[in-house]
PDB file of C-alpha atoms in Angstrom:
ATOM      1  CA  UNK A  17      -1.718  16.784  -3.468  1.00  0.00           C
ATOM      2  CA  UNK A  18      -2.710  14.947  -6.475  1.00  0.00           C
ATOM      3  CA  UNK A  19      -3.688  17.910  -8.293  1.00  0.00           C
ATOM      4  CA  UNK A  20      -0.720  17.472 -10.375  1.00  0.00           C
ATOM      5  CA  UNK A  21      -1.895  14.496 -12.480  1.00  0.00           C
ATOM      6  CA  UNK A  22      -5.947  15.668 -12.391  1.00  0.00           C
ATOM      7  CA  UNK A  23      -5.985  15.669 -16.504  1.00  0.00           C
ATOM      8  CA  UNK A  24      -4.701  12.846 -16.773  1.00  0.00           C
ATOM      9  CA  UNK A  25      -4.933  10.254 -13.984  1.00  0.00           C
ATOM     10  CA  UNK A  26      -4.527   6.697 -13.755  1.00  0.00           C
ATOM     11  CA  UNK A  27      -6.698   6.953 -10.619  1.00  0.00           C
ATOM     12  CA  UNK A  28     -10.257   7.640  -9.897  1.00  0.00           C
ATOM     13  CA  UNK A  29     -11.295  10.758  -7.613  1.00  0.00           C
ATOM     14  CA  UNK A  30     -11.948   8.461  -4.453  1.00  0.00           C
ATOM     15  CA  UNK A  31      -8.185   7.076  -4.688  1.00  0.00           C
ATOM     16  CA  UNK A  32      -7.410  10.498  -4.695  1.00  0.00           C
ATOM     17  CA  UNK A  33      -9.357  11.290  -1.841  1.00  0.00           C
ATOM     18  CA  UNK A  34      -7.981   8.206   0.548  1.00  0.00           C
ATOM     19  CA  UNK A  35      -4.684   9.165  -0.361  1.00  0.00           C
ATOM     20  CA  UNK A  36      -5.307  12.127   2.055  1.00  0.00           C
ATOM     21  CA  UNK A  37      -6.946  10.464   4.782  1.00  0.00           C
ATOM     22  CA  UNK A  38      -4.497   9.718   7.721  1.00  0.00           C
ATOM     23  CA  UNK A  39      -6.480   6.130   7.590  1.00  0.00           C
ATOM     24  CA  UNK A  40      -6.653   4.976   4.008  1.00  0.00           C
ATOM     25  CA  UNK A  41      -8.224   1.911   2.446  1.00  0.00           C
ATOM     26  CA  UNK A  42      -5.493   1.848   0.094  1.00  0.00           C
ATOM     27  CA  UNK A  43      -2.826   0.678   2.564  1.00  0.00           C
ATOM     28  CA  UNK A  44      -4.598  -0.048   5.781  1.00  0.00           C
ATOM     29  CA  UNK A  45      -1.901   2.420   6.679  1.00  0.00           C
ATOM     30  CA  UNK A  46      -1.832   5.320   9.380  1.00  0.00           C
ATOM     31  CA  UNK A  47       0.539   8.249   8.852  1.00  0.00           C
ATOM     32  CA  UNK A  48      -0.258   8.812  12.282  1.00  0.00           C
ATOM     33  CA  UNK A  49       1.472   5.643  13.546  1.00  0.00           C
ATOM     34  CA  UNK A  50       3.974   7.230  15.676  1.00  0.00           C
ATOM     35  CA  UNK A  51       1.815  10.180  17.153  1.00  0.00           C
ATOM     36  CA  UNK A  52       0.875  13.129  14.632  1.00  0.00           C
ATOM     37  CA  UNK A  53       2.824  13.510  11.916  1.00  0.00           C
ATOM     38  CA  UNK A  54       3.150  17.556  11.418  1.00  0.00           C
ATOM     39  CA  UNK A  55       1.049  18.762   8.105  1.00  0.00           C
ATOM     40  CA  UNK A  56       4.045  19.932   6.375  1.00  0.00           C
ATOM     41  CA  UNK A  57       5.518  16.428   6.266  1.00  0.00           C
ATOM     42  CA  UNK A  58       2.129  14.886   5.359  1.00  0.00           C
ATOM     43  CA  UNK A  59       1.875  16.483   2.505  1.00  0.00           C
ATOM     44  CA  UNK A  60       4.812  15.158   0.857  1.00  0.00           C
ATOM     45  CA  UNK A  61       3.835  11.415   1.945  1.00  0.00           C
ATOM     46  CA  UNK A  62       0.398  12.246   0.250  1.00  0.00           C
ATOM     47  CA  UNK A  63       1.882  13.490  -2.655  1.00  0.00           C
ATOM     48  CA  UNK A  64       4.130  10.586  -3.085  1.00  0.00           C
ATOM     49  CA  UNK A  65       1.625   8.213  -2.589  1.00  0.00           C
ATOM     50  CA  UNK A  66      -0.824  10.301  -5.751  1.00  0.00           C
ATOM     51  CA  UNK A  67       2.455   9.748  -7.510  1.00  0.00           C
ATOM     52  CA  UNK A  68       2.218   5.817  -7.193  1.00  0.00           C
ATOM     53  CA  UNK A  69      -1.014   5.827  -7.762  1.00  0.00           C
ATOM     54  CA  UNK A  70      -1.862   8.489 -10.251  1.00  0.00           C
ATOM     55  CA  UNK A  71       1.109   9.246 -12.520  1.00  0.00           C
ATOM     56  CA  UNK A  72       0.771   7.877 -16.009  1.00  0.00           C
ATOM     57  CA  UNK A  73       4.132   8.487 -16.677  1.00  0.00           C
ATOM     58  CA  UNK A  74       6.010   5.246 -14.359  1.00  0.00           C
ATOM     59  CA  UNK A  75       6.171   3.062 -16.436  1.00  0.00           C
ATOM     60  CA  UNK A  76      10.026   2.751 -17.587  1.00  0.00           C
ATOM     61  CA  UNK A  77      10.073   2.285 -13.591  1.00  0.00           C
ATOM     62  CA  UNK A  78       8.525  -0.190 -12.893  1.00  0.00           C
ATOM     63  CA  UNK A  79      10.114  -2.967 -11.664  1.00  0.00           C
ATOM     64  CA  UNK A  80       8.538  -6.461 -11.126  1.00  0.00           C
ATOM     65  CA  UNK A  81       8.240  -7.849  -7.744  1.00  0.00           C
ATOM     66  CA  UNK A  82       8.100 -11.627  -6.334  1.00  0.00           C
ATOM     67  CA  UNK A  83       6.566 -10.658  -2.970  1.00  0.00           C
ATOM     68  CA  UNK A  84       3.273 -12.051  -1.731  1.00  0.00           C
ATOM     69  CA  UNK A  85       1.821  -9.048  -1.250  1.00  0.00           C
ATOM     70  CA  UNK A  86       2.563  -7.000  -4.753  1.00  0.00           C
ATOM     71  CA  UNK A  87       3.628  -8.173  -8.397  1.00  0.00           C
ATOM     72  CA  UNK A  88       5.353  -4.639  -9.162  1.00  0.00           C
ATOM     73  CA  UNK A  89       6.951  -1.636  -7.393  1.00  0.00           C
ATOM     74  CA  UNK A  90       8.261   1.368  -8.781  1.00  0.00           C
ATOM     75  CA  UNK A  91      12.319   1.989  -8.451  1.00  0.00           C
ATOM     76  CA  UNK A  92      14.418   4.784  -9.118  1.00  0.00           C
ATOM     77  CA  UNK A  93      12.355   7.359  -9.840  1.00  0.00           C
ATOM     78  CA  UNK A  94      14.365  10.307 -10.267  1.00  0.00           C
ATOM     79  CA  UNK A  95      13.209  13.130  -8.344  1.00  0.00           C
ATOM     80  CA  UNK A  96      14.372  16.947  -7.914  1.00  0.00           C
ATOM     81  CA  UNK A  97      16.701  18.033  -5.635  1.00  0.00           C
ATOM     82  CA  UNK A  98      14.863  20.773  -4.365  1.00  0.00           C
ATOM     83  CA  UNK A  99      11.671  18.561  -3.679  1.00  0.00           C
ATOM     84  CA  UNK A 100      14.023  15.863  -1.410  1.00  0.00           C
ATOM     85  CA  UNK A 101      15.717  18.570   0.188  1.00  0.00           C
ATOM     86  CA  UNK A 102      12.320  20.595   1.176  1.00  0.00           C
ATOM     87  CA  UNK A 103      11.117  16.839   2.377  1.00  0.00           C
ATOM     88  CA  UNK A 104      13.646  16.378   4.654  1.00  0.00           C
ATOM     89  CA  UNK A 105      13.418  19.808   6.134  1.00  0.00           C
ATOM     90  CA  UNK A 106       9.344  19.468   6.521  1.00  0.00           C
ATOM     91  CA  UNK A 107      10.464  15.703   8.110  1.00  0.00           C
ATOM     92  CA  UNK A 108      13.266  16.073   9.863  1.00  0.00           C
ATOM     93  CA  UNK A 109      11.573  16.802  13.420  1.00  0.00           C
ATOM     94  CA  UNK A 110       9.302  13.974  12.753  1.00  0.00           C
ATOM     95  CA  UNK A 111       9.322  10.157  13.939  1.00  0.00           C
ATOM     96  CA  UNK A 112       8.348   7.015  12.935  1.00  0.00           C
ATOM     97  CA  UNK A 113       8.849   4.081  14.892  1.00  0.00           C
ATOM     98  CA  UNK A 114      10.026   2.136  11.759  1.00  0.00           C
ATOM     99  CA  UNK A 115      14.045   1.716  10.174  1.00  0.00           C
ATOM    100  CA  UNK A 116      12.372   0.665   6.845  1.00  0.00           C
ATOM    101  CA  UNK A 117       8.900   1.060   5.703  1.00  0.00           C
ATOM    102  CA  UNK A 118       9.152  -1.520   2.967  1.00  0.00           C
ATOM    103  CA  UNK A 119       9.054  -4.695   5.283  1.00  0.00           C
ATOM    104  CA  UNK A 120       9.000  -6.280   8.730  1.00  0.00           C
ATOM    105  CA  UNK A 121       5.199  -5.111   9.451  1.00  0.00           C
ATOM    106  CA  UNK A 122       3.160  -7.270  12.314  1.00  0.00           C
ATOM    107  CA  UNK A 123      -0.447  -6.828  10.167  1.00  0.00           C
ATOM    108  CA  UNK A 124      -2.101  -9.376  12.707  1.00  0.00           C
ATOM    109  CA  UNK A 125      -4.000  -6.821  14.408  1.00  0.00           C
ATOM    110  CA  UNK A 126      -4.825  -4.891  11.123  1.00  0.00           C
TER     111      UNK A 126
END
């Protein structure tokens, strides 16, 4: 899924790779956490996540951040219509036992 940005990457191969392992080093974060998430929907979370980590092109997105766990996060990105709506329709029978990704983790137990 990171194909996209191979010639010119800010990321090395191996954060490409974790990006598509269902446990990565990058987040400590399992797509699987609410029983297997189908392939079709992975692939879009994979992507996204190359995005983030790859694209060279973010930066009049980035936004700083006062959190103790990052300095920066990227905000309103403007994507294509036709990539959200084919998201939601390789999602929508999927779960996740989470309202909102972006806080309220218990990382005690890793």
């Amino acid at each position: 899924q990171c194909v996209l940005w191979k010639d010119n990457a800010c990321c090395t191969a191996n954060t490409s790779q974790e990006a598509h392992q269902d446990q990565s080093y990058l987040y400590n974060f399992n797509w699987d956490h609410c029983g297997v998430m189908p392939d079709k929907c992975k692939r879009h979370f994979i992507q996204d996540t190359c995005l983030y980590e790859c694209s060279p092109n973010l930066g009049p997105w980035i936004d700083q951040a006062d959190t103790s766990w990052r300095k920066e996060r990227i905000l309103h990105v403007p994507l294509c219509r036709e990539d959200c709506e084919q998201w939601w329709e390789d999602c929508q029978d999927a779960f996740t036992c989470k309202v909102n990704w972006h806080k309220g983790w218990n990382w005690t137990t890793g």
